[in-house]
Short mmCIF file of C-alpha atoms and ligand atoms in Angstrom, two decimals:
data_model
loop_
_atom_site.label_atom_id
_atom_site.label_comp_id
_atom_site.label_asym_id
_atom_site.label_seq_id
_atom_site.Cartn_x
_atom_site.Cartn_y
_atom_site.Cartn_z
CA MET A 27 73.34 176.20 32.87
CA THR A 28 73.83 174.20 35.99
CA SER A 29 72.13 174.99 39.13
CA GLY A 30 71.45 173.80 42.66
CA GLY A 31 73.70 171.09 44.44
CA ASP A 32 76.35 170.16 41.77
CA SER A 33 76.81 166.37 40.77
CA PRO A 34 79.15 164.10 38.95
CA GLY A 35 77.99 164.03 35.19
CA MET A 36 76.96 167.60 34.95
CA ASN A 37 79.89 168.22 32.77
CA ALA A 38 79.08 165.12 30.73
CA ALA A 39 75.72 166.88 30.24
CA ILE A 40 77.10 170.33 29.28
CA ARG A 41 79.34 168.79 26.80
CA ALA A 42 76.42 166.73 25.09
CA VAL A 43 74.24 170.10 24.95
CA VAL A 44 77.19 171.84 23.35
CA ARG A 45 78.07 169.20 20.79
CA THR A 46 74.29 168.61 19.99
CA CYS A 47 74.02 172.21 19.38
CA ALA A 48 77.18 172.35 16.97
CA TYR A 49 75.76 169.33 15.38
CA TYR A 50 72.51 171.01 14.53
CA HIS A 51 74.42 174.35 13.89
CA THR A 52 72.70 176.08 16.66
CA GLU A 53 74.80 178.76 18.75
CA CYS A 54 74.98 177.85 22.30
CA VAL A 55 76.11 179.92 25.39
CA GLY A 56 76.68 178.72 28.98
CA TYR A 57 75.60 180.80 32.02
CA TYR A 58 77.80 180.79 35.12
CA ARG A 59 76.59 179.78 38.66
CA GLY A 60 72.98 178.97 37.74
CA TYR A 61 70.38 181.66 37.68
CA GLN A 62 72.79 184.17 39.59
CA GLY A 63 74.72 184.17 36.29
CA MET A 64 71.67 185.18 34.23
CA ILE A 65 70.83 187.92 36.57
CA ASN A 66 74.56 189.26 36.71
CA ASN A 67 74.70 188.72 32.84
CA GLU A 68 77.59 186.23 33.13
CA TYR A 69 77.98 183.81 30.26
CA ILE A 70 80.09 182.36 27.69
CA PRO A 71 79.78 181.26 24.16
CA LEU A 72 80.62 177.51 23.91
CA ASN A 73 81.55 175.47 20.84
CA ALA A 74 82.22 171.77 20.23
CA ARG A 75 85.95 172.61 21.34
CA SER A 76 85.15 174.44 24.38
CA VAL A 77 83.98 171.21 26.16
CA ARG A 78 86.77 168.88 25.19
CA ASN A 79 88.11 166.52 27.92
CA ILE A 80 85.42 167.28 30.48
CA ILE A 81 83.31 164.24 30.07
CA ASN A 82 85.34 162.63 32.80
CA GLN A 83 85.56 165.68 35.22
CA GLY A 84 83.24 165.91 38.21
CA GLY A 85 81.84 169.25 39.21
CA THR A 86 80.51 171.75 36.49
CA ILE A 87 82.72 174.05 34.43
CA LEU A 88 79.84 176.59 34.53
CA GLN A 89 79.85 176.16 38.35
CA SER A 90 76.50 176.18 40.36
CA ALA A 91 74.84 178.17 42.91
CA ARG A 92 71.37 178.68 44.60
CA SER A 93 70.03 182.14 43.61
CA LYS A 94 67.79 184.11 46.24
CA ASP A 95 67.44 186.71 43.84
CA PHE A 96 65.97 184.55 41.23
CA ARG A 97 63.10 183.77 43.53
CA THR A 98 61.79 187.15 43.18
CA GLU A 99 59.95 188.42 40.12
CA GLU A 100 62.37 191.37 39.93
CA GLY A 101 65.05 188.94 39.73
CA ARG A 102 63.55 186.88 37.13
CA SER A 103 62.66 189.97 35.02
CA ARG A 104 66.40 190.98 35.17
CA ALA A 105 67.52 187.56 34.05
CA ALA A 106 65.02 187.50 31.23
CA GLU A 107 66.03 190.97 29.98
CA ASN A 108 69.56 189.81 29.90
CA LEU A 109 68.66 186.69 28.02
CA LYS A 110 66.72 188.65 25.47
CA LYS A 111 69.67 191.34 25.19
CA ALA A 112 71.92 188.25 24.40
CA GLU A 113 69.35 186.87 21.93
CA VAL A 114 69.16 183.54 23.81
CA ASP A 115 65.93 181.87 22.49
CA ALA A 116 65.61 178.90 24.87
CA MET A 117 67.29 177.57 28.15
CA ILE A 118 68.43 174.02 29.24
CA LEU A 119 68.49 173.82 32.81
CA ILE A 120 70.59 171.15 34.39
CA GLY A 121 69.61 170.53 38.01
CA GLY A 122 67.00 169.38 40.57
CA ASP A 123 63.48 170.36 41.53
CA GLY A 124 64.53 173.84 42.63
CA THR A 125 66.00 174.43 39.38
CA PHE A 126 62.93 173.30 37.38
CA ARG A 127 60.49 175.51 39.73
CA GLY A 128 62.61 178.71 38.91
CA GLY A 129 62.82 177.73 35.06
CA LEU A 130 59.07 177.03 35.15
CA ALA A 131 58.24 180.69 36.59
CA LEU A 132 60.92 182.19 34.06
CA SER A 133 59.07 180.42 31.14
CA GLN A 134 55.52 181.30 32.22
CA GLU A 135 56.30 185.05 33.15
CA HIS A 136 58.64 185.72 30.15
CA ASP A 137 57.71 183.04 27.58
CA ILE A 138 61.42 181.71 27.28
CA PRO A 139 61.19 177.98 26.42
CA VAL A 140 62.99 175.89 29.05
CA ILE A 141 64.08 172.11 28.98
CA GLY A 142 65.03 170.43 32.36
CA VAL A 143 67.63 167.82 32.71
CA PRO A 144 67.57 166.05 36.07
CA GLY A 145 71.01 166.50 37.98
CA THR A 146 71.12 165.91 41.70
CA ILE A 147 72.86 162.93 43.49
CA ASP A 148 69.74 163.03 45.71
CA ASN A 149 67.71 161.30 42.76
CA ASP A 150 64.64 162.65 44.07
CA ILE A 151 63.16 163.84 41.02
CA ASN A 152 59.73 162.53 39.47
CA GLY A 153 59.75 161.37 35.92
CA THR A 154 62.95 159.67 35.74
CA ASN A 155 64.43 156.66 37.30
CA TYR A 156 67.91 158.14 37.68
CA ALA A 157 69.11 161.80 38.01
CA ILE A 158 72.52 162.56 36.86
CA GLY A 159 75.11 162.05 39.58
CA TYR A 160 73.22 159.62 41.61
CA ASP A 161 75.08 156.43 40.42
CA THR A 162 78.33 157.95 40.98
CA ALA A 163 77.44 159.17 44.54
CA LEU A 164 76.36 155.55 45.22
CA ASN A 165 79.65 154.18 44.29
CA THR A 166 81.51 156.80 46.26
CA VAL A 167 79.39 155.94 49.37
CA VAL A 168 79.84 152.25 48.97
CA GLU A 169 83.53 152.63 48.56
CA ALA A 170 83.61 154.75 51.69
CA ILE A 171 81.59 152.20 53.68
CA ASP A 172 83.79 149.39 52.56
CA LYS A 173 86.74 151.15 54.11
CA ILE A 174 84.84 152.11 57.28
CA ARG A 175 83.79 148.18 57.59
CA ASP A 176 87.60 147.20 57.41
CA THR A 177 88.19 149.33 60.73
CA ALA A 178 84.95 148.29 62.20
CA SER A 179 85.52 144.64 62.05
CA SER A 180 89.11 145.23 63.14
CA HIS A 181 87.99 146.86 66.47
CA ASN A 182 84.48 145.41 66.92
CA ARG A 183 82.81 148.60 66.53
CA LEU A 184 79.40 149.87 65.44
CA PHE A 185 79.56 152.76 62.89
CA PHE A 186 76.81 155.13 62.00
CA VAL A 187 77.47 156.52 58.75
CA GLU A 188 75.50 159.63 57.67
CA VAL A 189 74.76 160.07 53.84
CA MET A 190 73.32 162.81 51.79
CA GLY A 191 69.85 162.92 50.26
CA ARG A 192 68.26 166.11 51.62
CA ASP A 193 64.96 164.65 52.47
CA ALA A 194 64.96 161.53 50.26
CA GLY A 195 66.43 158.10 51.20
CA PHE A 196 67.62 156.88 47.67
CA ILE A 197 71.40 157.09 48.43
CA ALA A 198 71.08 155.50 51.99
CA LEU A 199 68.67 152.81 50.92
CA ASN A 200 70.62 151.42 47.72
CA SER A 201 74.35 152.09 49.21
CA GLY A 202 73.06 150.54 52.51
CA ILE A 203 72.25 147.20 50.47
CA GLY A 204 75.18 147.74 48.13
CA ALA A 205 77.43 148.01 51.28
CA GLY A 206 75.59 145.16 53.28
CA ALA A 207 74.68 147.62 56.12
CA GLU A 208 72.89 145.89 59.08
CA GLU A 209 70.51 148.65 59.46
CA ILE A 210 69.30 151.57 57.20
CA LEU A 211 67.38 154.53 58.28
CA ILE A 212 65.51 156.62 55.83
CA PRO A 213 63.13 159.39 56.02
CA GLU A 214 60.45 157.69 54.02
CA GLU A 215 60.11 154.89 56.68
CA ASP A 216 60.66 155.97 60.28
CA LEU A 217 60.94 152.62 62.03
CA GLY A 218 61.65 154.25 65.31
CA VAL A 219 64.85 153.85 67.53
CA GLU A 220 63.47 151.09 69.72
CA ARG A 221 63.34 148.83 66.58
CA LEU A 222 66.93 149.74 65.98
CA LEU A 223 67.94 148.71 69.45
CA ASP A 224 66.04 145.44 68.86
CA SER A 225 67.73 144.81 65.65
CA LEU A 226 71.24 145.56 66.98
CA GLU A 227 70.66 143.33 69.91
CA ARG A 228 69.69 140.61 67.44
CA SER A 229 72.93 140.97 65.48
CA ARG A 230 74.86 140.91 68.53
CA ARG A 231 73.17 137.60 69.76
CA ALA A 232 73.69 136.39 66.25
CA GLY A 233 77.35 136.71 66.72
CA LYS A 234 78.09 139.83 64.83
CA THR A 235 80.56 141.92 66.58
CA SER A 236 80.68 144.79 64.19
CA SER A 237 77.88 146.61 62.34
CA ILE A 238 77.15 149.45 60.05
CA VAL A 239 74.12 151.58 60.18
CA VAL A 240 73.49 153.74 57.16
CA VAL A 241 71.43 156.95 58.25
CA SER A 242 69.96 159.45 55.81
CA GLU A 243 70.68 163.19 56.65
CA GLY A 244 67.01 163.50 56.20
CA ASP A 245 66.13 160.81 58.73
CA LYS A 246 62.99 161.31 60.80
CA THR A 247 63.71 159.42 64.19
CA GLY A 248 63.96 162.83 65.82
CA LYS A 249 67.63 162.23 66.68
CA ASN A 250 70.73 163.40 64.47
CA VAL A 251 73.27 160.65 63.88
CA PHE A 252 75.28 161.59 66.88
CA GLU A 253 72.28 161.50 69.21
CA LEU A 254 71.52 158.28 67.60
CA ALA A 255 74.92 156.72 68.41
CA ASP A 256 74.71 158.09 72.03
CA TYR A 257 71.38 156.40 72.69
CA VAL A 258 72.70 153.22 71.46
CA LYS A 259 75.78 153.45 73.54
CA LYS A 260 73.63 154.30 76.56
CA ASN A 261 71.33 151.24 76.14
CA LEU A 262 73.64 148.80 74.62
CA PRO A 263 76.72 149.72 76.48
CA TYR A 264 78.59 146.40 74.91
CA TYR A 265 78.60 148.47 71.48
CA ASP A 266 81.57 150.68 70.95
CA ALA A 267 79.78 153.08 68.71
CA ARG A 268 81.41 155.58 66.30
CA VAL A 269 79.90 158.12 63.75
CA THR A 270 81.14 159.03 60.29
CA VAL A 271 79.48 161.88 58.20
CA LEU A 272 80.45 161.61 54.66
CA GLY A 273 79.32 164.83 53.64
CA HIS A 274 80.34 166.36 50.23
CA ILE A 275 82.60 163.87 49.12
CA GLN A 276 79.37 162.47 47.82
CA ARG A 277 79.05 165.25 45.27
CA GLY A 278 82.45 164.85 43.73
CA GLY A 279 84.58 162.49 41.90
CA ARG A 280 84.88 161.25 38.26
CA PRO A 281 81.39 160.22 36.87
CA THR A 282 80.74 156.53 36.44
CA CYS A 283 80.05 155.54 32.74
CA PHE A 284 76.42 155.13 33.86
CA ASP A 285 76.31 158.75 34.65
CA ARG A 286 78.14 159.93 31.40
CA VAL A 287 75.87 157.93 29.22
CA LEU A 288 72.77 158.92 31.08
CA ALA A 289 73.83 162.68 30.80
CA SER A 290 74.75 162.42 27.20
CA ARG A 291 71.32 160.67 26.13
CA LEU A 292 69.29 163.10 28.28
CA SER A 293 71.11 166.20 26.83
CA VAL A 294 70.86 165.16 23.14
CA LYS A 295 67.14 164.91 23.62
CA ALA A 296 66.69 168.09 25.56
CA VAL A 297 68.35 169.97 22.56
CA GLU A 298 66.36 168.09 20.09
CA LEU A 299 62.98 168.79 21.90
CA LEU A 300 63.89 172.68 21.79
CA LEU A 301 64.72 172.28 17.84
CA ASP A 302 61.47 170.74 17.58
CA GLY A 303 59.66 173.77 18.96
CA LYS A 304 58.96 171.94 22.33
CA LYS A 305 59.15 173.64 25.77
CA ASN A 306 58.54 173.42 29.56
CA LEU A 307 59.44 169.77 29.59
CA MET A 308 61.92 167.57 31.72
CA VAL A 309 63.72 164.81 29.95
CA GLY A 310 64.25 161.49 31.84
CA MET A 311 65.12 157.85 31.59
CA LEU A 312 62.15 155.43 32.38
CA ASN A 313 62.89 151.67 32.14
CA ASN A 314 65.97 152.69 29.97
CA GLU A 315 63.94 154.87 27.54
CA ILE A 316 64.59 158.53 27.26
CA GLU A 317 61.19 160.26 27.74
CA ALA A 318 59.92 163.76 28.21
CA CYS A 319 57.34 164.86 30.74
CA SER A 320 55.88 168.15 31.64
CA LEU A 321 57.78 170.05 34.15
CA ASP A 322 54.54 170.51 36.05
CA LEU A 323 54.23 166.84 36.45
CA ALA A 324 57.85 166.56 37.20
CA LEU A 325 57.49 169.06 40.09
CA LYS A 326 53.96 167.75 41.14
CA GLY A 327 54.79 164.21 41.47
CA LYS A 328 56.98 162.38 43.83
CA HIS A 329 59.89 160.02 42.92
CA THR A 330 58.88 157.04 45.41
CA ILE A 331 61.30 154.82 47.30
CA ASN A 332 61.14 151.15 46.34
CA LYS A 333 60.13 149.77 49.75
CA ASP A 334 60.84 146.36 48.68
CA LEU A 335 64.43 147.30 49.08
CA LEU A 336 63.68 147.79 52.69
CA ARG A 337 62.55 144.19 53.03
CA ILE A 338 65.37 142.80 51.11
CA SER A 339 67.82 144.73 53.38
CA GLU A 340 65.96 143.30 56.31
CA ILE A 341 66.36 139.66 55.09
CA LEU A 342 70.05 140.13 54.07
CA SER A 343 71.11 141.68 57.26
CA THR A 344 70.22 138.29 59.23
O1 LIG B 7 70.71 168.47 46.88
C1 LIG B 7 72.04 167.91 46.89
C2 LIG B 7 72.55 167.92 48.19
O2 LIG B 7 73.87 167.35 48.13
C3 LIG B 7 71.72 167.38 49.37
O3 LIG B 7 71.88 165.98 49.34
C4 LIG B 7 72.37 167.97 50.61
O4 LIG B 7 71.54 168.09 51.63
C5 LIG B 7 72.46 169.50 49.93
O5 LIG B 7 72.69 169.36 48.49
C6 LIG B 7 73.50 170.11 50.50
O6 LIG B 7 73.57 171.63 50.04
P1 LIG B 7 74.59 172.39 50.13
O7 LIG B 7 75.81 171.96 49.11
O8 LIG B 7 74.29 173.73 49.75
O9 LIG B 7 75.52 172.28 51.32
#
């Protein structure tokens, strides 16, 4: 099942789970809308043909949701009962940390083996270098910022571009470098608004007539992206500042080849772990190798940002 914020490549993961089950002559069903589908007993048998032509589709054919009911023991018991009635022996959960937290509780309370497959554009999952959907989101953001830069340079404007990431700055930091942003604001490193003003002043003195500032939605300056733009306009009146919030387009689109291959590799491993009798693990890619770590570790640890990228961004925005 797929749960939490959807991400491009989830369909490639579903396809690989189903095809691997078929390869090993194991029956497979898909639950709709994450844990809510388990509680409402909404599922569909899936075979190798059910997942044809979806590897290149964004979104998830099983849909996704965040289930409040599943956060209660009563909700999880209803889900467990439905799984047992449907003779489901184990679950593969494609999603982020919230998904894995729910899956671990289900497994511990009802002894149902689960394997997590990391899928979230935020890429904030410990135990893997990449989560499914992150690479596609980065490319969507870079393409959007390239377009914004066209009009920014045509009008000598400063653009604040807000990107997703909930409370992680992976999208902002990497898309900012990839799109050549002058400034990147991320939750992990609050450099303060005064430093932003100094940097923009330096850019202007260096002859830059237009600039891009990428702001992570979880940024901690204490000002949202509109307040940031107003603050700059007030203090640096020569900047004609505008704001673009990219929003949910970052969650859509055809998955990149990287995300398709990542989803396929992770999902084959997830099924093979279950067939080997393993449980309560998350599959991940570390240094291009597919590894498995305990869900506990994935949930306890933190996928830390590479702060050297901030240093690189500083140098390259000279
Ligand atoms: O977790 C993925 C994500 O897109 C975050 O980046 C974002 O903050 C959140 O989901 C948005 O949630 P929703 O889709 O419920 O608005």
